[in-house]
């Protein structure tokens, strides 16, 4: 997708040559056309990537002389037909009108309400000369990143952060508060402050927010969320299944709109298989194949995982490919690649430290292969666990136990035990702990618990008052029933998660010239899935029941009905790292001796973790102390860049 950039000066005019270094920086990304626009106090640019058929002839930034407004955008709009009707776009213009023109028309008609009418992956900024203001927005799911900086005189924005520092007005400074939160948060997201970034003076527009910039200042407002969803009551299971297929077909069809090839990340599971099963027939009708990219363990992998986990999902992937058809397979083991070999490239891509190191080599590898094969859209099912394939059986059974529905519970557990091949004697204690976590917590305290190592230095944590920062986010498990039933909506509405996912998708797309698109995260799909009654998701011993029922004739039964084993990626990262083991240890030892870095990182914990590296074993892949060591190295290399 496109990289956009702009600047507003509230005082002296902007010299276009002052923007040249920032524009030159953006040329490191893939682009098909570069265009700029400026007046005395405003500068816009777009390093455009052509993805959709309409984008090939699109001109961005686009100046509308009649209305005296200008737009630059990084956008694919998915509800074009709906907007044609609402905006009364003439039929002869509907074939060629660009997505940015639709955004502009929506702004003219609805003003600040325009983002509520747009569906898709987008960020945009509009200069409204008559109102003497900038107006922009980020899409509802936050799939495109959008950064800005404001020093009171100059306001600048960009799809990435480093180009902003090429402007003559701003300096790069570390945001210690963001770093403290990154180190302290054990989840995959980065900061509690969804506006913050790793750089002190750079902010980001969160998902589902618009921004308005005038000479008086900056205003941000959230225009949408997924919190209040009306329950959907239909007459039968079949009606829920048909409604799911209809909304998901709509989401996938919107996401294969490209004049290039279409790819998909394909595992042996339900989510990616469902995406492929809907996309493949659509592409076949257009004379295209679906390019599938699948990770497999490195040659000679020692499978240390349990019998209920699959490190190599090839048999299930092949079942999906053979059943669905029209899929060109790419099985990739990424020989010579490991999380350690990827660190510098990912720091360049993300512009910040990152936490997803185990998956780093295969994610980037998929993009590289897809780029070679002329792919413009790479489909994923990343949000599927919280939307289309949601349905945690054991949490639902705990829900039944707490409500005293024992007959229903007994029948469900018996059926689940048979289908999942787990004895009831093992299931019942788990269900009990989930139903009454307070009792389990008291027993765990009495018996001792495993301590997760802290990455942040205790003195740094105190300095940044992390105990106060974290307090609003710590849930009292004695009074609140926390499980997958509540965690689902919290995850979907977590803007920090959206920031992380959007940044990765945006920056990979800019580097490789193709866009990642996730139909399981389409707002229409999300709202439908949140509206469906709980009982549709767990039924007759089936977890993820709605999707399993809805994909009859879409997926093979060994994939569709599989409840006994689960794929895992990548279990081989320790084995992959062995050729560079000594270098890894040496760099961590150097970290421990660096007095500046040791102010931030918990060196005592790192030294303790280093003792485990004396004897590399593949099962260390899940060891929390060893994982902490890789996170430490990533932060170390990032900080050294300052």
Coordinates of C-alpha atoms in Angstrom, one line a residue:
X1 CA 0.0 0.0 0.0
X2 CA 0.9 3.6 -0.3
X3 CA 3.1 5.7 2.0
X4 CA 1.6 9.1 2.7
X5 CA 3.2 12.2 4.3
X6 CA 2.4 15.8 4.9
X7 CA 3.1 18.9 6.9
X8 CA 1.2 22.0 8.0
X9 CA 3.0 25.2 9.1
X10 CA 1.0 27.6 11.3
X11 CA 3.4 30.4 10.7
X12 CA 6.0 30.7 7.9
X13 CA 5.5 29.1 4.5
X14 CA 6.8 25.6 3.9
X15 CA 9.6 25.3 1.4
X16 CA 9.0 22.2 -0.8
X17 CA 12.8 21.5 -0.7
X18 CA 12.6 21.2 3.1
X19 CA 10.4 18.1 2.4
X20 CA 12.9 16.5 0.0
X21 CA 14.9 14.5 2.6
X22 CA 11.7 13.0 4.0
X23 CA 10.5 12.1 0.5
X24 CA 13.9 10.6 -0.4
X25 CA 13.6 8.4 2.7
X26 CA 10.3 7.1 1.6
X27 CA 11.8 6.0 -1.7
X28 CA 13.4 3.0 0.2
X29 CA 9.8 1.5 0.1
X30 CA 8.1 0.1 -3.0
X31 CA 6.3 2.6 -5.1
X32 CA 4.7 2.9 -8.5
X33 CA 4.1 6.6 -8.7
X34 CA 5.3 9.6 -6.5
X35 CA 3.3 12.8 -6.5
X36 CA 3.3 15.9 -4.3
X37 CA 1.1 18.9 -3.8
X38 CA 1.6 22.1 -1.8
X39 CA 0.4 25.5 -1.2
X40 CA 2.0 28.2 1.0
X41 CA 1.5 26.4 4.4
X42 CA 0.6 22.8 3.5
X43 CA 2.5 20.0 1.9
X44 CA 1.2 16.6 0.9
X45 CA 2.9 13.6 -0.8
X46 CA 2.0 10.0 -1.7
X47 CA 4.4 7.2 -2.6
X48 CA 1.7 5.2 -4.3
X49 CA 1.5 1.4 -4.7
X50 CA -1.0 0.1 -7.3
X51 CA -3.1 -2.7 -5.9
X52 CA -6.7 -2.3 -7.0
X53 CA -7.7 -1.9 -10.6
X54 CA -8.8 1.7 -9.9
X55 CA -5.5 2.7 -8.3
X56 CA -3.5 2.4 -11.5
X57 CA -5.0 5.6 -12.8
X58 CA -5.4 7.3 -9.4
X59 CA -3.6 10.6 -8.7
X60 CA -2.6 11.3 -5.1
X61 CA -2.5 13.8 -3.6
X62 CA -5.7 14.8 -5.3
X63 CA -6.8 18.5 -5.4
X64 CA -10.4 19.3 -6.0
X65 CA -10.3 22.8 -7.4
X66 CA -14.1 23.4 -7.2
X67 CA -14.3 22.7 -3.5
X68 CA -10.7 23.8 -2.7
X69 CA -9.9 20.6 -0.8
X70 CA -7.0 18.2 -1.1
X71 CA -6.6 14.6 0.0
X72 CA -3.8 12.1 0.3
X73 CA -4.6 8.6 1.4
X74 CA -3.4 5.0 2.0
X75 CA -6.7 3.3 1.4
X76 CA -8.7 0.4 0.1
X77 CA -12.4 0.9 0.6
X78 CA -14.5 -2.3 0.8
X79 CA -18.1 -1.0 0.7
X80 CA -17.9 0.8 -2.6
X81 CA -21.3 -0.4 -3.8
X82 CA -23.0 0.9 -0.7
X83 CA -21.2 4.3 -1.1
X84 CA -22.2 4.5 -4.7
X85 CA -25.8 4.5 -3.6
X86 CA -25.4 6.8 -0.6
X87 CA -23.3 9.3 -2.5
X88 CA -25.3 9.0 -5.7
X89 CA -22.3 8.3 -7.9
X90 CA -23.4 8.0 -11.5
X91 CA -23.2 4.5 -13.0
X92 CA -20.7 5.5 -15.7
X93 CA -18.2 6.8 -13.0
X94 CA -18.5 3.8 -10.7
X95 CA -16.1 1.6 -12.6
X96 CA -13.2 4.0 -12.5
X97 CA -13.8 6.2 -9.4
X98 CA -10.9 5.7 -7.0
X99 CA -11.2 4.9 -3.3
X100 CA -9.6 8.3 -2.4
X101 CA -12.3 10.1 -4.4
X102 CA -15.0 8.2 -2.6
X103 CA -13.4 9.2 0.7
X104 CA -13.4 12.8 -0.5
X105 CA -17.0 12.7 -1.5
X106 CA -17.9 11.1 1.9
X107 CA -16.2 14.0 3.6
X108 CA -18.0 16.6 1.6
X109 CA -21.4 14.9 2.4
X110 CA -20.9 13.9 6.0
X111 CA -17.9 15.9 7.3
X112 CA -16.6 14.5 10.6
X113 CA -19.1 11.7 10.4
X114 CA -17.5 10.4 7.2
X115 CA -15.4 7.7 8.8
X116 CA -18.5 6.0 10.2
X117 CA -19.7 5.4 6.6
X118 CA -16.4 3.9 5.4
X119 CA -15.3 0.2 5.5
X120 CA -11.9 -1.0 4.6
X121 CA -8.2 -0.6 5.4
X122 CA -7.4 3.1 5.3
X123 CA -5.8 6.2 6.6
X124 CA -6.3 9.6 5.0
X125 CA -5.7 13.3 5.5
X126 CA -7.7 16.1 3.9
X127 CA -6.7 19.8 3.7
X128 CA -9.9 21.8 3.8
X129 CA -8.8 25.3 2.7
X130 CA -12.1 26.9 3.3
X131 CA -12.2 25.7 6.9
X132 CA -8.4 26.2 7.3
X133 CA -8.0 22.8 8.8
X134 CA -6.7 19.3 8.3
X135 CA -9.1 16.3 8.9
X136 CA -8.0 12.7 8.8
X137 CA -9.0 9.2 10.1
X138 CA -7.8 5.7 10.7
X139 CA -9.9 2.7 9.9
X140 CA -12.0 0.9 12.4
X141 CA -9.7 -2.1 12.8
X142 CA -6.5 0.0 12.6
X143 CA -5.0 -1.9 9.7
X144 CA -3.0 1.1 8.5
X145 CA -0.6 3.0 10.7
X146 CA -0.8 6.8 11.1
X147 CA 1.8 8.8 13.0
X148 CA 2.0 12.5 13.7
X149 CA 4.0 15.2 15.5
X150 CA 3.1 18.7 16.6
X151 CA 5.5 21.3 18.1
X152 CA 2.9 24.1 18.1
X153 CA 4.2 25.6 14.9
X154 CA 4.6 22.6 12.6
X155 CA 2.3 19.6 12.4
X156 CA 3.5 16.6 10.3
X157 CA 2.1 13.2 9.6
X158 CA 3.3 10.0 7.9
X159 CA 2.7 6.3 7.5
X160 CA 6.0 5.6 9.2
X161 CA 8.0 7.6 11.8
X162 CA 11.6 8.0 10.5
X163 CA 10.7 10.2 7.5
X164 CA 9.3 12.8 10.0
X165 CA 12.8 13.2 11.5
X166 CA 14.2 14.0 8.1
X167 CA 12.2 17.2 8.2
X168 CA 14.2 20.2 9.5
X169 CA 11.7 20.9 12.4
X170 CA 11.9 17.8 14.6
X171 CA 14.5 15.7 16.5
X172 CA 14.4 12.1 17.5
X173 CA 14.1 11.4 21.2
X174 CA 13.5 8.1 23.1
X175 CA 10.2 7.9 24.9
X176 CA 11.2 6.3 28.2
X177 CA 7.6 5.9 29.4
X178 CA 6.8 3.8 26.3
X179 CA 9.9 1.7 26.7
X180 CA 9.1 1.0 30.4
X181 CA 5.6 -0.2 29.4
X182 CA 7.0 -2.2 26.5
X183 CA 9.3 -4.0 29.0
X184 CA 6.7 -4.4 31.7
X185 CA 3.8 -5.6 29.7
X186 CA 3.8 -9.4 29.3
X187 CA 1.3 -9.5 26.5
X188 CA 2.1 -9.0 22.8
X189 CA 1.1 -5.3 22.7
X190 CA 3.5 -2.5 23.5
X191 CA 2.0 0.3 25.6
X192 CA -1.0 1.2 27.7
X193 CA -1.1 4.6 26.1
X194 CA -2.6 3.9 22.6
X195 CA -1.4 7.3 21.4
X196 CA 2.2 6.9 22.4
X197 CA 5.2 5.6 20.3
X198 CA 8.8 4.7 21.1
X199 CA 9.7 8.4 20.3
X200 CA 8.8 11.0 22.8
X201 CA 7.4 13.6 20.4
X202 CA 5.7 11.2 17.9
X203 CA 2.1 10.2 18.5
X204 CA -0.2 7.8 16.6
X205 CA -3.8 8.0 15.7
X206 CA -5.5 4.9 17.3
X207 CA -7.9 2.7 15.3
X208 CA -11.4 4.1 14.8
X209 CA -10.3 7.7 15.6
X210 CA -10.4 10.8 13.5
X211 CA -8.1 13.8 13.9
X212 CA -8.7 17.5 13.3
X213 CA -5.8 20.0 13.1
X214 CA -6.2 23.7 13.1
X215 CA -4.1 26.7 14.0
X216 CA -5.4 26.4 17.5
X217 CA -4.3 22.8 18.0
X218 CA -5.1 19.1 17.6
X219 CA -8.4 17.3 18.4
X220 CA -8.8 13.5 18.3
X221 CA -12.1 11.6 18.8
X222 CA -13.1 7.9 18.6
X223 CA -15.9 7.4 16.1
X224 CA -16.7 3.7 16.6
X225 CA -16.1 0.6 18.7
X226 CA -17.3 -3.0 19.0
X227 CA -18.6 -2.7 22.6
X228 CA -22.4 -2.4 22.3
X229 CA -23.5 -5.0 19.8
X230 CA -27.2 -5.9 19.5
X231 CA -27.8 -9.7 20.0
X232 CA -29.0 -11.5 16.9
X233 CA -31.8 -14.0 17.4
X234 CA -32.6 -16.3 14.4
X235 CA -34.9 -19.3 14.2
X236 CA -32.5 -22.1 13.6
X237 CA -28.9 -23.2 13.5
X238 CA -29.1 -23.3 9.7
X239 CA -30.1 -19.6 9.6
X240 CA -27.0 -18.7 11.7
X241 CA -24.8 -20.7 9.4
X242 CA -26.3 -19.1 6.2
X243 CA -25.9 -15.6 7.7
X244 CA -22.3 -16.4 8.5
X245 CA -21.5 -17.6 5.0
X246 CA -23.2 -14.5 3.5
X247 CA -21.2 -11.9 5.6
X248 CA -17.9 -13.8 5.3
X249 CA -18.3 -14.2 1.5
X250 CA -18.8 -10.4 1.4
X251 CA -15.7 -9.8 3.4
X252 CA -13.5 -12.1 1.3
X253 CA -14.8 -10.9 -2.0
X254 CA -13.9 -7.3 -1.0
X255 CA -10.4 -8.4 -0.2
X256 CA -9.5 -10.1 -3.4
X257 CA -10.1 -6.9 -5.4
X258 CA -6.7 -6.6 -7.1
X259 CA -5.4 -6.6 -10.6
X260 CA -2.4 -8.6 -9.3
X261 CA -2.2 -12.1 -7.9
X262 CA -3.7 -13.1 -4.6
X263 CA -1.9 -15.1 -1.9
X264 CA -2.9 -16.5 1.5
X265 CA -1.0 -17.7 4.6
X266 CA -2.3 -21.3 4.9
X267 CA -1.9 -23.5 8.0
X268 CA -3.7 -26.7 8.7
X269 CA -6.3 -25.1 10.9
X270 CA -9.8 -23.7 10.5
X271 CA -9.3 -20.0 10.1
X272 CA -6.8 -19.9 7.2
X273 CA -8.5 -22.9 5.6
X274 CA -11.8 -21.1 5.7
X275 CA -10.3 -18.0 4.1
X276 CA -8.8 -20.1 1.3
X277 CA -12.0 -22.1 0.8
X278 CA -14.0 -18.9 0.1
X279 CA -11.3 -17.1 -1.9
X280 CA -10.3 -19.9 -4.2
X281 CA -13.6 -20.2 -6.2
X282 CA -13.8 -16.4 -6.5
X283 CA -10.3 -16.3 -8.1
X284 CA -11.0 -19.3 -10.3
X285 CA -14.0 -17.4 -11.8
X286 CA -11.5 -14.6 -12.7
X287 CA -9.0 -17.0 -14.1
X288 CA -6.6 -16.8 -11.2
X289 CA -5.0 -19.3 -8.8
X290 CA -4.7 -18.7 -5.1
X291 CA -1.0 -18.8 -4.0
X292 CA -0.7 -20.5 -0.6
X293 CA 2.3 -20.0 1.7
X294 CA 2.8 -22.5 4.5
X295 CA 5.5 -22.8 7.1
X296 CA 7.1 -26.2 7.8
X297 CA 9.8 -27.0 10.3
X298 CA 13.5 -27.0 9.3
X299 CA 15.0 -30.2 8.0
X300 CA 16.0 -32.5 10.9
X301 CA 13.7 -30.9 13.4
X302 CA 13.5 -32.8 16.7
X303 CA 9.8 -32.8 17.5
X304 CA 9.7 -32.3 21.3
X305 CA 6.0 -31.2 21.5
X306 CA 3.2 -33.2 23.0
X307 CA 1.0 -35.6 21.1
X308 CA -1.8 -33.0 21.0
X309 CA 0.4 -30.5 19.2
X310 CA 1.5 -30.6 15.5
X311 CA 4.7 -28.8 14.6
X312 CA 4.4 -29.9 10.9
X313 CA 0.9 -29.3 9.6
X314 CA 1.6 -30.5 6.1
X315 CA -0.9 -33.4 6.1
X316 CA -3.7 -31.1 7.1
X317 CA -2.7 -28.3 4.7
X318 CA -2.6 -30.9 1.8
X319 CA -6.1 -32.1 2.7
X320 CA -7.4 -28.5 2.5
X321 CA -5.5 -27.9 -0.8
X322 CA -6.8 -31.1 -2.4
X323 CA -10.4 -30.5 -1.2
X324 CA -10.7 -26.8 -2.1
X325 CA -8.7 -26.9 -5.4
X326 CA -7.3 -24.0 -7.5
X327 CA -4.5 -23.5 -4.9
X328 CA -0.8 -23.3 -5.8
X329 CA 1.2 -24.5 -2.7
X330 CA 4.4 -23.1 -1.4
X331 CA 5.8 -25.2 1.5
X332 CA 8.7 -23.2 3.1
X333 CA 11.1 -24.3 5.8
X334 CA 13.3 -21.1 5.6
X335 CA 16.6 -23.0 6.0
X336 CA 19.3 -20.7 7.5
X337 CA 16.7 -18.3 8.9
X338 CA 16.1 -17.9 12.6
X339 CA 14.7 -15.2 15.0
X340 CA 18.3 -14.1 15.5
X341 CA 19.1 -13.6 11.9
X342 CA 16.0 -11.4 11.5
X343 CA 16.4 -8.9 14.2
X344 CA 18.1 -6.0 12.3
X345 CA 15.7 -6.2 9.4
X346 CA 12.7 -6.2 11.7
X347 CA 14.1 -3.2 13.6
X348 CA 14.4 -1.4 10.3
X349 CA 10.8 -2.4 9.3
X350 CA 9.1 -1.7 12.6
X351 CA 11.2 1.3 13.7
X352 CA 10.7 0.0 17.3
X353 CA 11.4 -3.1 19.4
X354 CA 9.0 -6.0 18.8
X355 CA 7.8 -9.1 20.7
X356 CA 6.8 -11.6 18.0
X357 CA 10.3 -12.9 17.4
X358 CA 9.4 -16.6 17.0
X359 CA 7.3 -15.9 14.0
X360 CA 9.6 -13.2 12.5
X361 CA 11.4 -15.3 10.0
X362 CA 8.4 -17.0 8.4
X363 CA 6.2 -13.9 8.3
X364 CA 8.9 -11.9 6.4
X365 CA 9.6 -15.0 4.3
X366 CA 6.0 -15.2 3.1
X367 CA 6.1 -11.6 2.0
X368 CA 9.4 -12.2 0.1
X369 CA 8.0 -15.2 -1.8
X370 CA 4.6 -13.5 -2.5
X371 CA 6.5 -10.5 -3.9
X372 CA 8.4 -12.7 -6.2
X373 CA 5.1 -14.3 -7.5
X374 CA 3.4 -10.9 -8.3
X375 CA 1.0 -11.1 -5.4
X376 CA -0.8 -7.8 -4.5
X377 CA -3.0 -9.1 -1.7
X378 CA -1.9 -11.5 1.0
X379 CA -4.9 -12.9 2.9
X380 CA -4.7 -14.1 6.5
X381 CA -7.1 -15.3 9.2
X382 CA -5.2 -13.7 12.1
X383 CA -8.3 -12.5 14.0
X384 CA -10.2 -15.7 13.5
X385 CA -9.7 -17.0 17.0
X386 CA -11.8 -14.1 18.3
X387 CA -14.3 -14.0 15.5
X388 CA -15.2 -16.8 13.1
X389 CA -13.6 -19.7 14.9
X390 CA -14.3 -18.6 18.4
X391 CA -15.9 -21.1 20.7
X392 CA -13.9 -22.2 23.8
X393 CA -15.7 -25.3 25.1
X394 CA -14.1 -25.5 28.5
X395 CA -14.9 -21.9 29.3
X396 CA -18.5 -22.4 28.2
X397 CA -18.7 -25.4 30.4
X398 CA -17.4 -23.4 33.3
X399 CA -20.2 -20.9 32.5
X400 CA -22.8 -23.7 32.7
X401 CA -21.3 -24.9 36.0
X402 CA -21.5 -21.4 37.6
X403 CA -25.1 -21.2 36.6
X404 CA -26.0 -24.6 37.9
X405 CA -27.0 -26.1 34.5
X406 CA -25.7 -29.5 35.5
X407 CA -27.7 -31.7 33.2
X408 CA -26.7 -29.7 30.1
X409 CA -23.1 -29.6 31.4
X410 CA -22.9 -33.4 31.9
X411 CA -24.2 -34.1 28.4
X412 CA -21.8 -31.6 26.8
X413 CA -18.8 -32.9 28.7
X414 CA -19.5 -36.5 27.7
X415 CA -19.7 -35.5 24.0
X416 CA -16.7 -33.3 24.2
X417 CA -14.6 -36.0 25.9
X418 CA -15.4 -38.4 23.0
X419 CA -14.7 -35.9 20.2
X420 CA -11.6 -34.3 21.7
X421 CA -10.3 -37.7 23.0
X422 CA -9.8 -36.4 26.5
X423 CA -11.0 -38.4 29.5
X424 CA -13.7 -36.7 31.6
X425 CA -11.6 -37.2 34.7
X426 CA -9.1 -34.7 33.2
X427 CA -11.8 -32.3 32.0
X428 CA -13.8 -31.8 35.2
X429 CA -11.0 -30.3 37.4
X430 CA -10.1 -27.9 34.6
X431 CA -13.7 -26.8 34.3
X432 CA -13.9 -26.4 38.0
X433 CA -10.8 -24.2 38.2
X434 CA -12.2 -22.0 35.3
X435 CA -15.6 -21.7 37.0
X436 CA -14.2 -20.8 40.5
X437 CA -10.8 -19.2 39.9
X438 CA -10.7 -17.6 43.4
X439 CA -10.6 -21.0 45.0
X440 CA -7.9 -22.2 42.7
X441 CA -5.9 -19.0 43.3
X442 CA -5.9 -19.6 47.0
X443 CA -4.6 -23.1 46.6
X444 CA -2.0 -21.9 44.1
X445 CA -0.7 -19.3 46.6
X446 CA -0.5 -22.0 49.3
X447 CA 1.4 -24.3 47.0
X448 CA 3.6 -21.7 45.4
X449 CA 3.6 -20.5 41.8
X450 CA 6.1 -20.2 38.9
X451 CA 7.4 -16.7 38.7
X452 CA 7.6 -15.1 35.2
X453 CA 10.9 -13.2 34.8
X454 CA 10.7 -9.4 34.7
X455 CA 12.4 -7.8 31.7
X456 CA 12.3 -4.2 33.1
X457 CA 15.0 -3.1 35.6
X458 CA 13.3 -2.6 39.1
X459 CA 14.9 0.9 39.5
X460 CA 13.6 1.9 36.0
X461 CA 10.2 0.6 36.8
X462 CA 10.1 2.7 40.0
X463 CA 11.4 5.7 38.2
X464 CA 8.6 5.5 35.6
X465 CA 6.0 4.7 38.3
X466 CA 5.0 1.5 36.6
X467 CA 3.0 0.3 39.7
X468 CA 0.8 3.3 39.2
X469 CA 0.7 3.0 35.4
X470 CA -0.3 -0.7 35.5
X471 CA -2.8 -0.5 38.3
X472 CA -5.9 0.4 36.1
X473 CA -5.1 -2.7 34.0
X474 CA -4.7 -5.2 36.7
X475 CA -7.9 -7.1 37.3
X476 CA -8.9 -8.4 40.7
X477 CA -9.5 -12.1 39.9
X478 CA -11.3 -12.6 43.3
X479 CA -14.2 -10.5 42.2
X480 CA -14.2 -10.7 38.4
X481 CA -14.7 -13.9 36.4
X482 CA -12.0 -13.7 33.8
X483 CA -11.9 -16.3 31.0
X484 CA -12.2 -16.5 27.2
X485 CA -15.8 -15.3 27.3
X486 CA -14.7 -11.9 28.5
X487 CA -11.2 -11.8 27.0
X488 CA -12.7 -12.0 23.5
X489 CA -14.4 -8.7 23.5
X490 CA -11.5 -7.1 25.4
X491 CA -9.1 -8.2 22.7
X492 CA -11.3 -7.1 19.9
X493 CA -11.6 -3.6 21.5
X494 CA -8.0 -3.4 22.6
X495 CA -6.6 -0.4 20.6
X496 CA -3.1 -1.3 21.7
X497 CA -3.4 -4.7 19.9
X498 CA -4.7 -2.9 16.8
X499 CA -1.7 -0.5 16.9
X500 CA 0.8 -3.4 16.9
X501 CA -1.0 -5.4 14.2
X502 CA -1.6 -2.3 12.0
X503 CA 2.0 -1.2 12.3
X504 CA 3.3 -4.6 11.2
X505 CA 0.9 -4.9 8.3
X506 CA 1.5 -1.3 7.1
X507 CA 5.3 -1.4 7.2
X508 CA 5.6 -4.9 5.6
X509 CA 3.3 -3.7 2.8
X510 CA 5.4 -0.6 2.2
X511 CA 8.6 -2.6 2.0
X512 CA 7.3 -5.5 -0.2
X513 CA 4.6 -3.8 -2.3
X514 CA 1.7 -6.0 -1.3
X515 CA -1.0 -5.6 1.3
X516 CA -2.0 -8.1 4.1
X517 CA -5.8 -8.3 4.3
X518 CA -7.8 -10.2 7.0
X519 CA -11.4 -11.0 6.3
X520 CA -11.8 -12.4 9.8
X521 CA -11.2 -8.8 11.0
X522 CA -13.8 -7.2 8.7
X523 CA -16.0 -5.0 10.9
X524 CA -19.1 -6.6 9.4
X525 CA -17.8 -10.1 10.3
X526 CA -16.7 -8.9 13.8
X527 CA -20.2 -7.4 14.5
X528 CA -21.9 -10.5 13.2
X529 CA -19.8 -12.8 15.4
X530 CA -20.3 -10.7 18.5
X531 CA -24.0 -10.7 17.9
X532 CA -24.4 -14.5 17.8
X533 CA -25.6 -16.2 21.0
X534 CA -23.0 -18.1 23.0
X535 CA -24.8 -21.4 22.5
X536 CA -24.0 -21.3 18.7
X537 CA -20.3 -21.5 19.4
X538 CA -20.2 -24.6 21.6
X539 CA -22.7 -27.3 20.7
X540 CA -23.0 -31.1 21.2
X541 CA -19.4 -31.4 22.4
X542 CA -18.1 -29.3 19.5
X543 CA -16.0 -26.2 20.2
X544 CA -15.8 -23.6 17.4
X545 CA -19.2 -25.1 16.5
X546 CA -20.6 -22.3 14.3
X547 CA -17.6 -22.4 11.9
X548 CA -17.4 -26.1 11.9
X549 CA -21.1 -26.3 10.9
X550 CA -20.9 -23.5 8.4
X551 CA -18.0 -25.0 6.4
X552 CA -19.6 -28.3 5.4
X553 CA -18.6 -28.7 1.7
X554 CA -16.0 -26.0 2.1
X555 CA -13.3 -27.9 4.1
X556 CA -12.4 -31.6 4.4
X557 CA -13.8 -33.2 7.6
X558 CA -10.3 -34.1 9.0
X559 CA -9.7 -30.3 9.2
X560 CA -13.2 -29.1 9.8
X561 CA -13.9 -31.5 12.7
X562 CA -10.5 -31.8 14.2
X563 CA -10.6 -31.3 17.9
X564 CA -7.9 -33.7 19.1
X565 CA -4.7 -32.0 17.9
X566 CA -3.6 -28.4 17.3
X567 CA -1.0 -26.8 15.1
X568 CA 1.8 -24.8 16.6
X569 CA 4.3 -22.5 15.0
X570 CA 7.3 -22.4 15.2
X571 CA 8.5 -25.0 17.7
X572 CA 11.9 -25.2 16.0
X573 CA 13.2 -21.7 16.7
X574 CA 15.8 -22.9 19.2
X575 CA 17.1 -25.5 16.7
X576 CA 17.3 -22.7 14.1
X577 CA 19.3 -20.5 16.4
X578 CA 21.9 -23.1 17.3
X579 CA 24.3 -22.2 14.4
X580 CA 24.6 -18.7 15.9
X581 CA 24.4 -19.8 19.6
X582 CA 27.9 -18.5 20.6
X583 CA 27.2 -15.1 19.0
X584 CA 23.9 -14.9 20.8
X585 CA 25.5 -15.6 24.2
X586 CA 28.4 -13.2 23.5
X587 CA 26.0 -10.4 22.6
X588 CA 23.9 -11.0 25.8
X589 CA 27.1 -10.9 27.9
X590 CA 28.0 -7.6 26.2
X591 CA 24.6 -6.3 27.1
X592 CA 25.1 -7.1 30.8
X593 CA 28.3 -5.0 30.7
X594 CA 26.7 -2.0 29.0
X595 CA 26.1 0.5 31.8
X596 CA 23.6 2.6 29.8
X597 CA 21.5 -0.4 28.7
X598 CA 21.6 -1.9 32.2
X599 CA 19.6 1.1 33.4
X600 CA 16.6 -0.2 31.5
X601 CA 16.9 -4.0 31.4
X602 CA 16.9 -6.4 34.3
X603 CA 20.5 -7.5 34.0
X604 CA 20.3 -9.9 37.1
X605 CA 17.5 -11.8 35.4
X606 CA 19.4 -11.9 32.1
X607 CA 22.5 -13.3 33.8
X608 CA 20.3 -15.9 35.4
X609 CA 18.7 -16.8 32.1
X610 CA 22.1 -17.1 30.5
X611 CA 22.9 -20.2 32.5
X612 CA 20.1 -22.0 30.6
X613 CA 21.9 -21.4 27.3
X614 CA 24.9 -23.5 28.4
X615 CA 22.9 -26.6 27.2
X616 CA 20.7 -25.7 24.2
X617 CA 17.7 -28.0 24.1
X618 CA 14.7 -27.7 21.6
X619 CA 12.1 -27.6 24.4
X620 CA 13.7 -24.3 25.6
X621 CA 11.5 -22.7 22.9
X622 CA 8.8 -22.2 25.5
X623 CA 11.0 -21.4 28.4
X624 CA 10.0 -17.9 29.7
X625 CA 13.6 -17.0 30.8
X626 CA 15.0 -18.0 27.3
X627 CA 12.3 -16.0 25.6
X628 CA 13.2 -13.0 27.8
X629 CA 16.8 -13.3 26.5
X630 CA 15.6 -12.9 22.9
X631 CA 13.4 -9.9 23.9
X632 CA 16.4 -8.4 25.7
X633 CA 18.6 -8.7 22.7
X634 CA 16.0 -7.0 20.5
X635 CA 15.7 -4.0 22.9
X636 CA 19.5 -3.9 23.2
X637 CA 20.0 -3.5 19.5
X638 CA 17.2 -0.9 19.3
X639 CA 18.7 1.2 22.0
X640 CA 22.2 1.1 20.5
X641 CA 20.7 2.8 17.5
X642 CA 20.3 5.9 19.6

